[in-house]
Every structure is written in C-alpha cells, then in structure tokens.
Amino acid sequence: QVQLVESGGGLVQAGGSLRLSCAASGRTFSPYVMAWFRQVPGKEREFVSEIRWSGYTTSYADSVKARLTISRDNAKNTVYLQMNSLKPEDTAVYYCAASSAPSYLAAHRYDYWGQGTQVTVSS
C-alpha cells in the first residue's frame, strides 16, 4: 500500500511563496507519474501540475504556468511544488497524487491520494 503525506501549506500574503512537499511511502513505490491537484469547496478537484517519475516531462495548468514549479527527488520518494507570486485565487486544499499509468491529467486515473494541505493566500 502506498501512502502520500503532504506538508508545507499555510497562510501567505499575495505575492508570497510557499513550497509544498509530498512524501511517499510503500514497499514498492514506483509510480509512472505524480501530480498536484487543488480543490475549493463546491468545486471539482482541479489539475495543477504533473511530473513523470522517470525523465523530466512536466505539465502545468495554464493558470499556474511560470509561477509554480514541480520537481521530485526519487531517492527521497518526494515530490515538491514551489509556489511563487501567489494570488488569492490560488487558495485551495492542495492534494498530491500518484498514478501507475499515464494519467492524461485526469483525477480519476490516479491511484493514490494524500490527505491534502491547505493553502490560503490573503489579498
């Protein structure tokens, strides 16, 4: 069984930065891809960014390009999301996810999810 644990959320002023981490544990953790999604109350979970576990292919939602950067450390089984120039509309619960197959950026294709970490950006 794979467990994903997010950390690094918090309250920040607009224009500020946060770095989210997602640590994965499990005896044979070897995903095809890992990703970050976010969700606000009353809305569907939204794709933010994705990174292949092998190679350097990344994807971003248009709304976060040039402000957020996804990276990984395979030795630590950890994926990161560096969030710069944050805006109030970035306020959400951020979830880490892992998929054992190509995801096509669709939430339902991910096998494992973390519990989420709250990010709040004040104006």
mmCIF file of C-alpha atoms in Angstrom:
data_model
loop_
_atom_site.group_PDB
_atom_site.id
_atom_site.type_symbol
_atom_site.label_atom_id
_atom_site.label_comp_id
_atom_site.label_asym_id
_atom_site.label_seq_id
_atom_site.Cartn_x
_atom_site.Cartn_y
_atom_site.Cartn_z
ATOM 1 C CA GLN A 1 0.000 0.000 0.000
ATOM 2 C CA VAL A 2 1.233 3.482 -0.867
ATOM 3 C CA GLN A 3 0.788 6.441 1.449
ATOM 4 C CA LEU A 4 1.213 10.058 0.403
ATOM 5 C CA VAL A 5 1.690 12.763 3.025
ATOM 6 C CA GLU A 6 1.626 16.440 2.069
ATOM 7 C CA SER A 7 3.160 19.265 4.068
ATOM 8 C CA GLY A 8 4.114 22.903 3.650
ATOM 9 C CA GLY A 9 0.736 24.579 3.347
ATOM 10 C CA GLY A 10 -0.170 27.684 5.272
ATOM 11 C CA LEU A 11 -1.242 31.307 5.149
ATOM 12 C CA VAL A 12 0.685 33.712 2.935
ATOM 13 C CA GLN A 13 0.116 37.190 1.555
ATOM 14 C CA ALA A 14 -0.466 37.755 -2.146
ATOM 15 C CA GLY A 15 2.837 37.796 -3.994
ATOM 16 C CA GLY A 16 4.430 35.465 -1.471
ATOM 17 C CA SER A 17 5.790 31.940 -1.824
ATOM 18 C CA LEU A 18 5.246 28.502 -0.369
ATOM 19 C CA ARG A 19 6.838 25.137 -1.008
ATOM 20 C CA LEU A 20 4.676 22.047 -0.731
ATOM 21 C CA SER A 21 6.155 18.600 -0.215
ATOM 22 C CA CYS A 22 4.642 15.172 -0.740
ATOM 23 C CA ALA A 23 6.438 12.224 0.804
ATOM 24 C CA ALA A 24 5.513 8.779 -0.442
ATOM 25 C CA SER A 25 5.959 5.540 1.430
ATOM 26 C CA GLY A 26 5.316 1.977 0.421
ATOM 27 C CA ARG A 27 7.347 -1.111 -0.077
ATOM 28 C CA THR A 28 7.465 -0.921 -3.871
ATOM 29 C CA PHE A 29 6.779 2.694 -4.693
ATOM 30 C CA SER A 30 7.442 3.239 -8.383
ATOM 31 C CA PRO A 31 4.790 5.418 -9.947
ATOM 32 C CA TYR A 32 4.576 6.416 -13.584
ATOM 33 C CA VAL A 33 3.661 9.952 -12.702
ATOM 34 C CA MET A 34 2.960 12.161 -9.702
ATOM 35 C CA ALA A 35 0.850 15.267 -9.594
ATOM 36 C CA TRP A 36 -0.654 18.084 -7.608
ATOM 37 C CA PHE A 37 -4.348 18.911 -7.707
ATOM 38 C CA ARG A 38 -6.295 21.520 -5.768
ATOM 39 C CA GLN A 39 -9.866 21.919 -4.667
ATOM 40 C CA VAL A 40 -12.047 24.650 -3.216
ATOM 41 C CA PRO A 41 -15.402 23.977 -1.555
ATOM 42 C CA GLY A 42 -18.177 23.422 -4.028
ATOM 43 C CA LYS A 43 -15.879 22.879 -6.995
ATOM 44 C CA GLU A 44 -14.311 19.872 -8.640
ATOM 45 C CA ARG A 45 -10.746 18.910 -7.982
ATOM 46 C CA GLU A 46 -8.531 20.846 -10.414
ATOM 47 C CA PHE A 47 -5.289 19.696 -12.040
ATOM 48 C CA VAL A 48 -2.294 21.860 -11.141
ATOM 49 C CA SER A 49 0.871 20.096 -12.268
ATOM 50 C CA GLU A 50 2.328 16.687 -13.043
ATOM 51 C CA ILE A 51 5.802 15.161 -13.333
ATOM 52 C CA ARG A 52 6.946 11.832 -14.689
ATOM 53 C CA TRP A 53 8.817 9.687 -12.182
ATOM 54 C CA SER A 54 11.365 8.827 -14.867
ATOM 55 C CA GLY A 55 12.664 11.565 -17.116
ATOM 56 C CA TYR A 56 11.822 15.250 -16.855
ATOM 57 C CA THR A 57 8.458 15.639 -18.509
ATOM 58 C CA THR A 58 6.209 18.062 -16.677
ATOM 59 C CA SER A 59 2.777 19.559 -17.288
ATOM 60 C CA TYR A 60 1.088 22.618 -15.822
ATOM 61 C CA ALA A 61 -2.347 24.138 -15.788
ATOM 62 C CA ASP A 62 -2.390 27.408 -17.722
ATOM 63 C CA SER A 63 -3.416 29.283 -14.582
ATOM 64 C CA VAL A 64 -0.174 28.402 -12.769
ATOM 65 C CA LYS A 65 2.429 28.358 -15.542
ATOM 66 C CA ALA A 66 5.522 30.482 -14.812
ATOM 67 C CA ARG A 67 4.520 30.785 -11.138
ATOM 68 C CA LEU A 68 4.552 27.193 -9.890
ATOM 69 C CA THR A 69 7.306 24.630 -10.410
ATOM 70 C CA ILE A 70 7.049 20.899 -9.811
ATOM 71 C CA SER A 71 10.113 18.815 -9.025
ATOM 72 C CA ARG A 72 10.968 15.475 -7.480
ATOM 73 C CA ASP A 73 13.634 13.656 -5.525
ATOM 74 C CA ASN A 74 13.424 9.969 -6.400
ATOM 75 C CA ALA A 75 15.865 8.985 -3.662
ATOM 76 C CA LYS A 76 13.536 10.512 -1.066
ATOM 77 C CA ASN A 77 10.317 9.436 -2.812
ATOM 78 C CA THR A 78 9.236 13.056 -2.584
ATOM 79 C CA VAL A 79 7.646 15.488 -4.992
ATOM 80 C CA TYR A 80 7.628 19.243 -4.456
ATOM 81 C CA LEU A 81 5.587 22.191 -5.634
ATOM 82 C CA GLN A 82 7.334 25.548 -5.432
ATOM 83 C CA MET A 83 4.672 28.233 -5.485
ATOM 84 C CA ASN A 84 5.742 31.802 -6.252
ATOM 85 C CA SER A 85 3.814 35.014 -6.902
ATOM 86 C CA LEU A 86 0.807 33.533 -5.168
ATOM 87 C CA LYS A 87 -2.631 35.013 -5.793
ATOM 88 C CA PRO A 88 -5.811 34.870 -3.701
ATOM 89 C CA GLU A 89 -7.335 32.599 -6.348
ATOM 90 C CA ASP A 90 -4.648 30.019 -5.547
ATOM 91 C CA THR A 91 -6.365 29.473 -2.193
ATOM 92 C CA ALA A 92 -7.393 25.799 -2.000
ATOM 93 C CA VAL A 93 -6.638 22.451 -0.455
ATOM 94 C CA TYR A 94 -3.719 21.005 -2.391
ATOM 95 C CA TYR A 95 -3.569 17.257 -2.919
ATOM 96 C CA CYS A 96 -0.700 15.063 -4.005
ATOM 97 C CA ALA A 97 -1.498 12.092 -6.225
ATOM 98 C CA ALA A 98 0.319 9.166 -7.815
ATOM 99 C CA SER A 99 -0.543 7.067 -10.833
ATOM 100 C CA SER A 100 0.960 3.812 -12.045
ATOM 101 C CA ALA A 101 -0.021 4.563 -15.659
ATOM 102 C CA PRO A 102 -0.393 7.609 -17.933
ATOM 103 C CA SER A 103 -2.928 9.905 -16.337
ATOM 104 C CA TYR A 104 -3.930 12.214 -19.193
ATOM 105 C CA LEU A 105 -4.213 14.788 -16.380
ATOM 106 C CA ALA A 106 -7.484 13.244 -15.206
ATOM 107 C CA ALA A 107 -8.057 12.934 -11.473
ATOM 108 C CA HIS A 108 -9.904 9.619 -11.755
ATOM 109 C CA ARG A 109 -6.823 7.962 -13.278
ATOM 110 C CA TYR A 110 -4.714 8.484 -10.165
ATOM 111 C CA ASP A 111 -4.395 5.504 -7.835
ATOM 112 C CA TYR A 112 -3.257 7.154 -4.618
ATOM 113 C CA TRP A 113 -4.042 10.449 -2.902
ATOM 114 C CA GLY A 114 -2.747 12.329 0.084
ATOM 115 C CA GLN A 115 -4.932 13.914 2.734
ATOM 116 C CA GLY A 116 -4.376 17.438 1.415
ATOM 117 C CA THR A 117 -2.766 20.588 2.772
ATOM 118 C CA GLN A 118 -4.488 23.968 2.996
ATOM 119 C CA VAL A 119 -3.010 26.944 1.168
ATOM 120 C CA THR A 120 -4.565 30.319 1.917
ATOM 121 C CA VAL A 121 -3.451 33.471 0.091
ATOM 122 C CA SER A 122 -4.636 36.746 1.566
ATOM 123 C CA SER A 123 -5.070 39.883 -0.507
#
